[in-house]
Amino acid sequence: MKTTLITTRLGMLMLGGLSLMATAAQADWDRYGHPQVRHAYQQSQAYSQQVNARQARQMDRIEAGKHNGSLTRHEVRDLMREQHEIQAMEHHFRADGIIDAREFRRLDHALDQADRNIRAERHDRQARYAYNTRPR
């Protein structure tokens, strides 16, 4: 009787310990996920940072062109619309939680095109003149 009681208690302790270990392992799995999933998530974060940094630089270039007069009001409006379309594309791609390599290439191509458009508009010799002054 005594050995049965001890065996039962030891068995319960072992099962309790195993369930705690299983719970800890499950928590670790939930926190970090599968290694491939974790890598995809980290890669997606890197892609997002690159896209956001490029967009921030482009927005700064548009604002600089707006303030120094090298961009007209219509050019600013068109370039800003293009930036909003790129941002909408990024949000659409991020809807499933990650941005994969194919989606990043599409975003990168759109940002390259936006770079070319900003450069072309800032250097097209159209200017916004303050106080109705015209160059000679």
mmCIF file of C-alpha atoms in Angstrom:
data_model
loop_
_atom_site.group_PDB
_atom_site.id
_atom_site.type_symbol
_atom_site.label_atom_id
_atom_site.label_comp_id
_atom_site.label_asym_id
_atom_site.label_seq_id
_atom_site.Cartn_x
_atom_site.Cartn_y
_atom_site.Cartn_z
ATOM 1 C CA MET A 1 0.000 0.000 0.000
ATOM 2 C CA LYS A 2 2.792 2.352 0.955
ATOM 3 C CA THR A 3 4.792 1.630 -2.215
ATOM 4 C CA THR A 4 1.689 2.085 -4.373
ATOM 5 C CA LEU A 5 1.028 5.475 -2.797
ATOM 6 C CA ILE A 6 4.651 6.563 -3.294
ATOM 7 C CA THR A 7 4.656 5.306 -6.885
ATOM 8 C CA THR A 8 1.423 7.157 -7.593
ATOM 9 C CA ARG A 9 2.778 10.390 -6.125
ATOM 10 C CA LEU A 10 6.030 10.071 -8.055
ATOM 11 C CA GLY A 11 4.072 9.438 -11.236
ATOM 12 C CA MET A 12 1.961 12.528 -10.624
ATOM 13 C CA LEU A 13 5.081 14.607 -9.968
ATOM 14 C CA MET A 14 6.666 13.315 -13.174
ATOM 15 C CA LEU A 15 3.555 14.097 -15.214
ATOM 16 C CA GLY A 16 3.335 17.540 -13.646
ATOM 17 C CA GLY A 17 6.983 18.200 -14.460
ATOM 18 C CA LEU A 18 6.562 16.987 -18.035
ATOM 19 C CA SER A 19 3.508 19.157 -18.525
ATOM 20 C CA LEU A 20 5.434 22.162 -17.196
ATOM 21 C CA MET A 21 8.282 21.389 -19.577
ATOM 22 C CA ALA A 22 5.835 20.956 -22.440
ATOM 23 C CA THR A 23 4.181 24.245 -21.543
ATOM 24 C CA ALA A 24 7.556 25.993 -21.459
ATOM 25 C CA ALA A 25 8.506 24.486 -24.814
ATOM 26 C CA GLN A 26 5.159 25.563 -26.277
ATOM 27 C CA ALA A 27 5.650 29.099 -24.950
ATOM 28 C CA ASP A 28 9.115 29.176 -26.525
ATOM 29 C CA TRP A 29 7.669 27.927 -29.828
ATOM 30 C CA ASP A 30 4.918 30.555 -29.716
ATOM 31 C CA ARG A 31 7.344 33.336 -28.916
ATOM 32 C CA TYR A 32 9.875 32.577 -31.637
ATOM 33 C CA GLY A 33 8.006 30.354 -34.044
ATOM 34 C CA HIS A 34 9.567 28.039 -36.532
ATOM 35 C CA PRO A 35 13.089 29.113 -37.557
ATOM 36 C CA GLN A 36 12.078 29.614 -41.202
ATOM 37 C CA VAL A 37 9.092 31.721 -40.174
ATOM 38 C CA ARG A 38 11.269 33.767 -37.849
ATOM 39 C CA HIS A 39 13.784 34.353 -40.678
ATOM 40 C CA ALA A 40 10.999 35.421 -43.054
ATOM 41 C CA TYR A 41 9.666 37.843 -40.442
ATOM 42 C CA GLN A 42 13.130 39.320 -39.828
ATOM 43 C CA GLN A 43 13.728 39.636 -43.567
ATOM 44 C CA SER A 44 10.360 41.321 -43.933
ATOM 45 C CA GLN A 45 11.301 43.815 -41.221
ATOM 46 C CA ALA A 46 14.554 44.589 -43.042
ATOM 47 C CA TYR A 47 12.659 45.104 -46.307
ATOM 48 C CA SER A 48 10.203 47.428 -44.575
ATOM 49 C CA GLN A 49 12.998 49.495 -43.064
ATOM 50 C CA GLN A 50 14.690 49.885 -46.443
ATOM 51 C CA VAL A 51 11.447 50.910 -48.143
ATOM 52 C CA ASN A 52 10.548 53.369 -45.379
ATOM 53 C CA ALA A 53 14.027 54.917 -45.404
ATOM 54 C CA ARG A 54 13.931 55.423 -49.164
ATOM 55 C CA GLN A 55 10.459 56.919 -48.996
ATOM 56 C CA ALA A 56 11.549 59.301 -46.250
ATOM 57 C CA ARG A 57 14.495 60.476 -48.378
ATOM 58 C CA GLN A 58 12.205 60.955 -51.364
ATOM 59 C CA MET A 59 9.736 62.949 -49.290
ATOM 60 C CA ASP A 60 12.613 65.154 -48.083
ATOM 61 C CA ARG A 61 13.675 65.740 -51.697
ATOM 62 C CA ILE A 62 10.121 66.689 -52.672
ATOM 63 C CA GLU A 63 9.854 69.087 -49.715
ATOM 64 C CA ALA A 64 13.232 70.632 -50.573
ATOM 65 C CA GLY A 65 12.119 71.120 -54.165
ATOM 66 C CA LYS A 66 8.884 72.669 -52.977
ATOM 67 C CA HIS A 67 10.689 75.104 -50.684
ATOM 68 C CA ASN A 68 13.436 76.153 -53.080
ATOM 69 C CA GLY A 69 11.034 76.612 -55.996
ATOM 70 C CA SER A 70 12.366 73.884 -58.284
ATOM 71 C CA LEU A 71 8.998 72.087 -58.167
ATOM 72 C CA THR A 72 5.702 73.613 -59.176
ATOM 73 C CA ARG A 73 2.499 73.014 -57.255
ATOM 74 C CA HIS A 74 1.294 70.494 -59.833
ATOM 75 C CA GLU A 75 4.587 68.628 -59.830
ATOM 76 C CA VAL A 76 4.491 68.375 -56.030
ATOM 77 C CA ARG A 77 0.919 67.086 -56.191
ATOM 78 C CA ASP A 78 1.813 64.419 -58.768
ATOM 79 C CA LEU A 79 4.952 63.312 -56.916
ATOM 80 C CA MET A 80 3.070 63.105 -53.616
ATOM 81 C CA ARG A 81 0.349 61.045 -55.268
ATOM 82 C CA GLU A 82 3.039 58.652 -56.478
ATOM 83 C CA GLN A 83 4.422 58.393 -52.924
ATOM 84 C CA HIS A 84 0.956 57.613 -51.568
ATOM 85 C CA GLU A 85 0.500 54.894 -54.185
ATOM 86 C CA ILE A 86 3.785 53.299 -53.131
ATOM 87 C CA GLN A 87 2.716 53.478 -49.501
ATOM 88 C CA ALA A 88 -0.629 51.862 -50.356
ATOM 89 C CA MET A 89 1.207 49.113 -52.244
ATOM 90 C CA GLU A 90 3.379 48.483 -49.183
ATOM 91 C CA HIS A 91 0.310 48.262 -46.916
ATOM 92 C CA HIS A 92 -1.325 45.859 -49.338
ATOM 93 C CA PHE A 93 1.770 43.644 -49.411
ATOM 94 C CA ARG A 94 2.044 43.739 -45.629
ATOM 95 C CA ALA A 95 -1.567 42.593 -45.161
ATOM 96 C CA ASP A 96 -0.485 38.956 -44.753
ATOM 97 C CA GLY A 97 2.126 39.917 -42.149
ATOM 98 C CA ILE A 98 5.310 39.784 -44.226
ATOM 99 C CA ILE A 99 6.818 41.312 -47.331
ATOM 100 C CA ASP A 100 8.480 38.609 -49.399
ATOM 101 C CA ALA A 101 11.308 39.047 -51.908
ATOM 102 C CA ARG A 102 8.999 39.345 -54.930
ATOM 103 C CA GLU A 103 6.937 42.059 -53.240
ATOM 104 C CA PHE A 104 10.098 43.865 -52.187
ATOM 105 C CA ARG A 105 11.352 43.841 -55.791
ATOM 106 C CA ARG A 106 8.082 45.427 -56.933
ATOM 107 C CA LEU A 107 8.338 48.091 -54.224
ATOM 108 C CA ASP A 108 11.989 48.691 -55.068
ATOM 109 C CA HIS A 109 11.124 49.112 -58.753
ATOM 110 C CA ALA A 110 8.359 51.592 -57.881
ATOM 111 C CA LEU A 111 10.773 53.546 -55.670
ATOM 112 C CA ASP A 112 13.368 53.582 -58.469
ATOM 113 C CA GLN A 113 10.773 55.021 -60.829
ATOM 114 C CA ALA A 114 9.787 57.621 -58.219
ATOM 115 C CA ASP A 115 13.469 58.586 -57.851
ATOM 116 C CA ARG A 116 13.732 59.161 -61.584
ATOM 117 C CA ASN A 117 10.504 61.188 -61.608
ATOM 118 C CA ILE A 118 11.651 63.414 -58.740
ATOM 119 C CA ARG A 119 14.973 64.067 -60.434
ATOM 120 C CA ALA A 120 13.316 64.822 -63.770
ATOM 121 C CA GLU A 121 10.796 67.223 -62.246
ATOM 122 C CA ARG A 122 13.374 69.044 -60.134
ATOM 123 C CA HIS A 123 15.676 69.571 -63.125
ATOM 124 C CA ASP A 124 13.167 70.381 -65.884
ATOM 125 C CA ARG A 125 13.760 74.147 -65.708
ATOM 126 C CA GLN A 126 10.224 74.816 -64.593
ATOM 127 C CA ALA A 127 10.149 76.968 -61.493
ATOM 128 C CA ARG A 128 7.701 78.406 -59.061
ATOM 129 C CA TYR A 129 8.271 82.149 -58.736
ATOM 130 C CA ALA A 130 7.371 84.113 -55.685
ATOM 131 C CA TYR A 131 5.670 87.509 -55.910
ATOM 132 C CA ASN A 132 5.220 87.333 -59.682
ATOM 133 C CA THR A 133 8.898 87.766 -60.387
ATOM 134 C CA ARG A 134 10.332 86.233 -63.539
ATOM 135 C CA PRO A 135 13.967 85.578 -64.311
ATOM 136 C CA ARG A 136 15.578 87.711 -66.997
#
